[in-house]
Short mmCIF file of C-alpha atoms in Angstrom, two decimals:
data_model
loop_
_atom_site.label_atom_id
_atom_site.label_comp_id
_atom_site.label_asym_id
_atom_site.label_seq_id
_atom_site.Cartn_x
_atom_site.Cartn_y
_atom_site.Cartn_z
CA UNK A 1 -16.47 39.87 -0.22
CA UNK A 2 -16.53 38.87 -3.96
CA UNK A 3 -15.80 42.29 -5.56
CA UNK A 4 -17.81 43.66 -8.44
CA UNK A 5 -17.95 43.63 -12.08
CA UNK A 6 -16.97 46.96 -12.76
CA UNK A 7 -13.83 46.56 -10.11
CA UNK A 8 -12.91 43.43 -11.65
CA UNK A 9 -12.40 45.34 -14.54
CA UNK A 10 -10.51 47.67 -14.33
CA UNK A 11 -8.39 44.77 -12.43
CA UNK A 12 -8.01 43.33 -15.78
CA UNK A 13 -4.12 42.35 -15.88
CA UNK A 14 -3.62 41.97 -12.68
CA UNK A 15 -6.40 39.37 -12.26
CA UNK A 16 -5.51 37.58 -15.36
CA UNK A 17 -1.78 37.13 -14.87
CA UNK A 18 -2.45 35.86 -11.38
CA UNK A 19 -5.16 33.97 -12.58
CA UNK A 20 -3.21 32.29 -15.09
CA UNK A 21 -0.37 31.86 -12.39
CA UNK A 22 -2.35 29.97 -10.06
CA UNK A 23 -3.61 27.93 -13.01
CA UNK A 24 -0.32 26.81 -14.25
CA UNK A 25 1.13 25.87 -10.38
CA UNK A 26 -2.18 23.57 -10.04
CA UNK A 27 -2.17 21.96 -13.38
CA UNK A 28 1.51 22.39 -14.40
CA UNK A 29 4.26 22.74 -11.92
CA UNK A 30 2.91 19.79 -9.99
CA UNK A 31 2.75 17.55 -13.13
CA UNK A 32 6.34 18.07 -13.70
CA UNK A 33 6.54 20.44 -16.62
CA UNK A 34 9.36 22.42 -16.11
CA UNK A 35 10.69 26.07 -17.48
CA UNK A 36 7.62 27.11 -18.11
CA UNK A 37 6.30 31.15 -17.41
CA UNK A 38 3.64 32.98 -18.23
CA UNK A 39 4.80 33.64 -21.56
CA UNK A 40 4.37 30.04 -22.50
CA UNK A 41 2.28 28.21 -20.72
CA UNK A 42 1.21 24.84 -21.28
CA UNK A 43 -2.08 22.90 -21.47
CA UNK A 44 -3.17 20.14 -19.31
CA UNK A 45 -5.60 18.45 -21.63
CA UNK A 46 -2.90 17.40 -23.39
CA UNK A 47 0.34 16.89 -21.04
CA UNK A 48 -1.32 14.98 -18.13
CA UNK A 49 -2.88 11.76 -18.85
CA UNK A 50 -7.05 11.62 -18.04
CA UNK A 51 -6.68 7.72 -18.65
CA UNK A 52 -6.45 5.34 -15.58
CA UNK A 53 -4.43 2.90 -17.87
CA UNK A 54 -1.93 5.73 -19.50
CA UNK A 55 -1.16 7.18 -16.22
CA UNK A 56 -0.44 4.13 -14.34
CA UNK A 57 2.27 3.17 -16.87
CA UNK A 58 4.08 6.73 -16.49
CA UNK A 59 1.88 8.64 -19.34
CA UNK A 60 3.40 5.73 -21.99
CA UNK A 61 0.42 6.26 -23.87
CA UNK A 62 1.25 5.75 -27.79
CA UNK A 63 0.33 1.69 -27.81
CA UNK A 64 -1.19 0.68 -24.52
CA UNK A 65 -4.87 1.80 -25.57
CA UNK A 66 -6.13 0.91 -28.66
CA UNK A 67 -9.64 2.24 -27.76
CA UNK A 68 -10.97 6.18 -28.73
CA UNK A 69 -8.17 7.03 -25.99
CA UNK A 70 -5.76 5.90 -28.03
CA UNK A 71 -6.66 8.91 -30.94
CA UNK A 72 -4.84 11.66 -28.17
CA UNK A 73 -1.51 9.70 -28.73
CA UNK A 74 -1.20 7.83 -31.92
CA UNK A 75 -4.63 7.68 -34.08
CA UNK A 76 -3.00 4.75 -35.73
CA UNK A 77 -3.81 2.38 -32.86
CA UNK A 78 -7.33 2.85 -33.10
CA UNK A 79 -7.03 0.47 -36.27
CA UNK A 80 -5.87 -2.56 -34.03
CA UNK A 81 -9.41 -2.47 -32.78
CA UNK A 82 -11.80 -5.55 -32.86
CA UNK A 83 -14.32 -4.41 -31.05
CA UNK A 84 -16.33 -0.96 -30.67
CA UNK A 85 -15.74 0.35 -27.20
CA UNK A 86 -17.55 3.36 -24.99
CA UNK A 87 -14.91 4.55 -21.92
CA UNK A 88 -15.51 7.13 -19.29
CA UNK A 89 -12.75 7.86 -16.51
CA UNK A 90 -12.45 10.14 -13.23
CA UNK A 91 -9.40 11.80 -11.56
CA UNK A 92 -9.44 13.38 -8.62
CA UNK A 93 -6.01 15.49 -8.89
CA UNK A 94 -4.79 17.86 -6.13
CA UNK A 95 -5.89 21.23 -4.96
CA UNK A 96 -9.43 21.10 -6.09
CA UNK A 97 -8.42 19.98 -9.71
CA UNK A 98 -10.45 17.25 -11.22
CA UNK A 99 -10.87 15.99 -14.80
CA UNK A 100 -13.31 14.06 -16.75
CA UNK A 101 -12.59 11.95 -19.50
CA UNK A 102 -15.19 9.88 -21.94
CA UNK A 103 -14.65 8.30 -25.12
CA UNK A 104 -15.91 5.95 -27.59
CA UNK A 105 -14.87 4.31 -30.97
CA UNK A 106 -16.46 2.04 -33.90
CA UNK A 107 -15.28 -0.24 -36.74
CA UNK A 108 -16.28 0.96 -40.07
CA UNK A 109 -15.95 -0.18 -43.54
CA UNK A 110 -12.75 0.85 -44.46
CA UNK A 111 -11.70 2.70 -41.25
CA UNK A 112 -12.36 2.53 -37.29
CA UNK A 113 -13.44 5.82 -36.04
CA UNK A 114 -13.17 7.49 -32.37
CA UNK A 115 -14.28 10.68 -30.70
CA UNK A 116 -12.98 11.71 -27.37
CA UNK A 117 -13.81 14.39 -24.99
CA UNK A 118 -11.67 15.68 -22.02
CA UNK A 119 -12.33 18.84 -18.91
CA UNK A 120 -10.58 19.59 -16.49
CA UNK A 121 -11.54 21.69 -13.83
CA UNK A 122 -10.38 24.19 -10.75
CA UNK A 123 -12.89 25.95 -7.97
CA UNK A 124 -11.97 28.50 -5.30
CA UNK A 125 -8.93 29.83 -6.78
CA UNK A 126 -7.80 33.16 -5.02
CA UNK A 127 -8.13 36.21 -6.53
CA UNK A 128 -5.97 38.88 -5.27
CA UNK A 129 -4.92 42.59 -6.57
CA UNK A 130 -2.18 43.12 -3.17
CA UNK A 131 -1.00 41.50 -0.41
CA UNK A 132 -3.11 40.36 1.64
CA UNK A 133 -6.33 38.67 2.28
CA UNK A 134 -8.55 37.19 -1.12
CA UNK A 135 -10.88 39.68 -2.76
CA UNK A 136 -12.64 36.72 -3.80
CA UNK A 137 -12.79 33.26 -5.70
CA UNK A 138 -13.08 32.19 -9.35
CA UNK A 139 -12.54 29.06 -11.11
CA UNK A 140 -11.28 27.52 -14.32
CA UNK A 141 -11.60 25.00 -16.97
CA UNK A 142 -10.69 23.25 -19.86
CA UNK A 143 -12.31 21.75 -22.41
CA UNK A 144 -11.17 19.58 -25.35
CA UNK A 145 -13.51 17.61 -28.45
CA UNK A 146 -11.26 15.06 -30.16
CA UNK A 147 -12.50 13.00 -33.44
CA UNK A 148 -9.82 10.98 -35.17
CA UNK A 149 -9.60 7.68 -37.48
CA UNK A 150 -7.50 4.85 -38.88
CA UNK A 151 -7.17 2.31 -41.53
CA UNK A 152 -5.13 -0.71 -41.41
CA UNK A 153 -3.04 -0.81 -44.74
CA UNK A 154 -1.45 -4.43 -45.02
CA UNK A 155 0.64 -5.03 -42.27
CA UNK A 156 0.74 -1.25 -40.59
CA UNK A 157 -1.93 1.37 -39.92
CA UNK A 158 -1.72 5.06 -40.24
CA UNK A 159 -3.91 7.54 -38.43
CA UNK A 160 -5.25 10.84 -38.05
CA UNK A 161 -7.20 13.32 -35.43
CA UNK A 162 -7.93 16.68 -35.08
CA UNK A 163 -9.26 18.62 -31.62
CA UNK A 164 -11.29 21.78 -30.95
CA UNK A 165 -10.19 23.36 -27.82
CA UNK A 166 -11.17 26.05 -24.92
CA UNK A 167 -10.10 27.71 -22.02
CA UNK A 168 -11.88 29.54 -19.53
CA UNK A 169 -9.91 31.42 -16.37
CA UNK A 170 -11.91 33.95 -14.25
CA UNK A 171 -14.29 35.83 -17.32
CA UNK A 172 -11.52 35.21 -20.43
CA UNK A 173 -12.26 32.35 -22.90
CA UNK A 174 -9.49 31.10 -25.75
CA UNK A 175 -10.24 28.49 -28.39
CA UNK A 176 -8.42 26.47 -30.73
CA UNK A 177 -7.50 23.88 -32.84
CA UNK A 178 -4.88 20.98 -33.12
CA UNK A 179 -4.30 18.24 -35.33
CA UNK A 180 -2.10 14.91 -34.12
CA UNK A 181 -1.53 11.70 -36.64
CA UNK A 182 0.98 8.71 -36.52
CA UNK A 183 1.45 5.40 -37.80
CA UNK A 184 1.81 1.95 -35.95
CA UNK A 185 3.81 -1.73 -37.15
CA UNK A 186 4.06 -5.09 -35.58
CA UNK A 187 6.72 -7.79 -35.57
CA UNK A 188 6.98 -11.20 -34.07
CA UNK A 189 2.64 -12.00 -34.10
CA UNK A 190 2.35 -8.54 -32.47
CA UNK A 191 4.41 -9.37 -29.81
CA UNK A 192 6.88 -6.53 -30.25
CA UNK A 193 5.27 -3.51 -31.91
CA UNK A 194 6.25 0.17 -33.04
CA UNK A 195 4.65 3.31 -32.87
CA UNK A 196 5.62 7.17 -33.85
CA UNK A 197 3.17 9.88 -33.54
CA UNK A 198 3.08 14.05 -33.96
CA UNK A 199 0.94 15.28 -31.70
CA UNK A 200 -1.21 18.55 -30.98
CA UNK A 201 0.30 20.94 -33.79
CA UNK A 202 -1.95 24.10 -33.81
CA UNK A 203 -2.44 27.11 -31.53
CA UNK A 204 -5.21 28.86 -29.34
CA UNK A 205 -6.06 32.39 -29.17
CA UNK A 206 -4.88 34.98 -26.62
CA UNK A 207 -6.22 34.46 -23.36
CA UNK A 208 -6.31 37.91 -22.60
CA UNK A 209 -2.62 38.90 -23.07
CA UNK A 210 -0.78 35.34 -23.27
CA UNK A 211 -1.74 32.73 -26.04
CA UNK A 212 -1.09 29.42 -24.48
CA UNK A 213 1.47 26.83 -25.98
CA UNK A 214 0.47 23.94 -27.55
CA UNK A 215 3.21 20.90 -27.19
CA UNK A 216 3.88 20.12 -30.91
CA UNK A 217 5.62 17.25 -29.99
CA UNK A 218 7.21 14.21 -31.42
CA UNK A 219 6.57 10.24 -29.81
CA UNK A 220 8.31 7.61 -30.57
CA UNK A 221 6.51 4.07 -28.93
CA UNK A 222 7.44 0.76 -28.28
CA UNK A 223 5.13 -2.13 -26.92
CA UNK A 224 6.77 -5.61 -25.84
CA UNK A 225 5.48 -8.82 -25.01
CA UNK A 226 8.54 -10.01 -22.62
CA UNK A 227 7.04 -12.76 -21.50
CA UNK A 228 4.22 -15.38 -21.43
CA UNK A 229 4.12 -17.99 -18.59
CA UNK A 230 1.45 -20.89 -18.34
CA UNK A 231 1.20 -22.26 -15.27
CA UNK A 232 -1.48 -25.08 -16.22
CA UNK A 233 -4.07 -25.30 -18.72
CA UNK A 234 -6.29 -21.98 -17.07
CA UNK A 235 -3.46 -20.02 -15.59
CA UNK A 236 -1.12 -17.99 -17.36
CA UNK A 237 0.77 -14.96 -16.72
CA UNK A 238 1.98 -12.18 -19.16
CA UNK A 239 4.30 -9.31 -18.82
CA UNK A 240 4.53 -6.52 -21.23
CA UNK A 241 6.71 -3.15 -21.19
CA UNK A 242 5.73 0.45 -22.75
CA UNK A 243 8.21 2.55 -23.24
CA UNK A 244 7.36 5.90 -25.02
CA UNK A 245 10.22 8.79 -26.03
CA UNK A 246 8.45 12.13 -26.48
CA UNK A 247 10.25 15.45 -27.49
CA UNK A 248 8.79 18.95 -28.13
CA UNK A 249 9.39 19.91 -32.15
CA UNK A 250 9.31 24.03 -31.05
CA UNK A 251 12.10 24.26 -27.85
CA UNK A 252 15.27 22.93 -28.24
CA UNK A 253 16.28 23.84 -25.18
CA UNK A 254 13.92 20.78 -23.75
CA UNK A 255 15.19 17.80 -23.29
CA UNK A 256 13.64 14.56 -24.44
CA UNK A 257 11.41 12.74 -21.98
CA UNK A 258 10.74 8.72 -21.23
CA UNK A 259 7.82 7.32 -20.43
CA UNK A 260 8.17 3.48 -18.88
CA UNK A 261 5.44 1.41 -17.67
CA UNK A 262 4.70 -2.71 -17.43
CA UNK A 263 2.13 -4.45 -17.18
CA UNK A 264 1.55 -8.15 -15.45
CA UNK A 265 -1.97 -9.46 -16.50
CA UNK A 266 -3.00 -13.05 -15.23
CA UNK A 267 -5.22 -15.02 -17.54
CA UNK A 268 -5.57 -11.39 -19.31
CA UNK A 269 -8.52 -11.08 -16.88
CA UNK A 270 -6.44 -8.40 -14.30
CA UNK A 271 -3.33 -7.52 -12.96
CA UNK A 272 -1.13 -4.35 -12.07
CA UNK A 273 0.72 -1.82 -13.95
CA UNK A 274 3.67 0.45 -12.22
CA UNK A 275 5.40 3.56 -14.74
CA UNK A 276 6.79 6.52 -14.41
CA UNK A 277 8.31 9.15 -16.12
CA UNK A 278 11.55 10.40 -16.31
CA UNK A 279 12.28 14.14 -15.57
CA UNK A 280 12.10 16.39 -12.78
CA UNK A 281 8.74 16.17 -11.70
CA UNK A 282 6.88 16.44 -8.63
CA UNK A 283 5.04 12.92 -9.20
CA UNK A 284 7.68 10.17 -8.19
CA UNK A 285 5.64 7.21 -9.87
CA UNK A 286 2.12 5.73 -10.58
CA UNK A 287 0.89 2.38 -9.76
CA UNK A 288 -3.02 1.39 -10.94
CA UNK A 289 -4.61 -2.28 -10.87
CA UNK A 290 -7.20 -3.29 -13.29
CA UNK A 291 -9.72 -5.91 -14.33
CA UNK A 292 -11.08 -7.31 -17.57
CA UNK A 293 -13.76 -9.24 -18.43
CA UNK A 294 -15.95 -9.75 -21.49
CA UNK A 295 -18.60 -7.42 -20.40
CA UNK A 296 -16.58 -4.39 -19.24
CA UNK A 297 -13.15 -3.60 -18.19
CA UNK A 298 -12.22 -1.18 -14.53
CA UNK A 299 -8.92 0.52 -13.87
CA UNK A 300 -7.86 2.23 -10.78
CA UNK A 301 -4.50 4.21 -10.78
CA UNK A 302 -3.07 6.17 -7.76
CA UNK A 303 -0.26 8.59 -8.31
CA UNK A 304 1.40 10.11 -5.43
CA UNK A 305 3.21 13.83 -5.09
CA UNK A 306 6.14 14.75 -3.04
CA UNK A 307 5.77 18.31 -1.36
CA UNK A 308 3.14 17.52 0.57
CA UNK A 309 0.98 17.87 -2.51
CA UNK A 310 -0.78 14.65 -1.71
CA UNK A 311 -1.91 11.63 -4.08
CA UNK A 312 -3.96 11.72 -6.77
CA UNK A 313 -6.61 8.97 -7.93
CA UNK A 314 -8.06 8.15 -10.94
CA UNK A 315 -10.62 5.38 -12.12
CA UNK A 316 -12.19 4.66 -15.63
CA UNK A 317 -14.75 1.94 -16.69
CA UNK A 318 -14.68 0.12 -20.32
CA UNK A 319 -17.21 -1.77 -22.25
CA UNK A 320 -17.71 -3.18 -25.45
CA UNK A 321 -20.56 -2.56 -27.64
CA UNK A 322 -21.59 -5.48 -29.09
CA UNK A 323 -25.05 -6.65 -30.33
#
């Protein structure tokens, strides 16, 4: 039986600390953030990857999307744009978590613009107050708004975004704000390019007793074109490595963490993409294949959990707006 408003009540910290529990072992523990408690938790709409193409190359996200995805990692990239784009992606997680990603981005004037917007979501959580069986179920979700923009300035391009966020868990709501911006530089005819980002520096309000933790971290991106194969006059095969260094400005007692992924494209029409990243995590690797063509652009990534946690799946559509 779902208990009542009044009991919930006077449940308040007992619900909202075991609330908040469950809510970091669905969308945390198994993501492979480690050390953290319910003094400082951590967000997912900003430490798991919602795009098909980020998380199949190991969450090396700060050059390997320079769509509106690309203004949650380094808002610079979003100046490397020729095209305005519209994106939308799907993941099924585990343990009834899902998230929804959609995005899209246009060339101005002077500057290329992008607004994003992620959720993620968890039903039939457990509520408890004892041992015992469930006094009921309740759900959670997260919701973030991200506008951002760059401008190329000779031969690099700086950028800048800002997100309004919120949290809801059982009948407590936190919002807040965070602001990411980096800078991006080619060498070589773009075939080996640089990227450094800070991302997410701001805070959100107390959900109930416990403000969660924003990652005010650093990224440091590289992007290489290793090599470029043609077979005959229409085949051709290129293979390109992402390899992204990210390390939280606030703890010093975490470590650094890599991000690797590559990327073999044939004819730049499709191809596969393997990554993973480095630290003790739950998720061993993700693999995703994808297609391109001039009218849209699919990407399917699978990720799968030790544990007996099970495999997520993601997949995301792209397509250019042209007249």
């Amino acid at each position: 039986m779902i208990p009542t408003v009044p009991y919930l009540l006077k449940q308040v910290t007992v619900f909202s600390r075991s609330s908040l529990f469950l809510m970091l072992f669905v969308l945390g523990a198994v993501s492979g953030v480690q050390g953290q408690s319910l003094e400082t938790p951590t967000l997912d709409l900003v430490d798991i990857p919602f795009n098909p193409k980020v998380q199949a190359l190991g969450g090396a996200g700060g050059l390997s999307n320079n769509g509106p995805n690309s203004i949650l990692y380094n808002p610079a990239l979003l100046a490397t744009s020729s095209d305005n784009w519209i994106e939308a992606s799907y993941t099924a997680w585990i343990s009834n978590t899902s998230f929804q990603y959609a995005g899209v981005s246009w060339i101005g004037r002077r500057a290329t613009f992008g607004i994003t917007l992620q959720r993620s979501a968890v039903g039939e959580l457990q509520a408890r107050t004892q041992p015992g069986p469930p006094s009921g179920t309740f759900s959670a979700e997260n919701l973030m708004i991200t506008a951002g923009f760059a401008r190329s300035l000779g031969p690099v391009a700086l950028g800048a975004s800002i997100s309004a966020l919120r949290q809801e868990i059982f009948q407590y709501r936190a919002s807040g704000f965070s602001f990411s911006a980096g800078a991006w530089a080619p060498l070589l005819d773009n075939r080996l390019q640089f990227g450094v980002s800070i991302e997410h520096v701001g805070e959100l309000e107390a959900l109930d007793q416990t403000s969660t933790e924003l990652p005010h971290r650093v990224r440091f991106s590289n992007k290489s074109h290793i090599l470029s194969l043609t077979i005959n006059e229409s085949r051709s095969v290129d293979l390109r490595s992402y390899v992204d260094v990210t390390k939280q400005l606030m703890s010093n007692d975490q470590d650094a963490v890599i991000h690797t992924g590559v990327e073999v494209s044939f004819n730049d029409e499709g191809g596969f993409r393997l990554g993973k990243e480095w630290k003790d995590t739950e998720q061993s690797f993700s693999a995703g294949l994808f297609l391109s063509t001039d009218r849209f652009g699919l990407d399917y990534t699978f990720s799968p959990f030790s544990s007996g946690f099970g495999t997520a799946h993601s997949i995301g559509v792209r397509i250019p707006l042209r007249p």
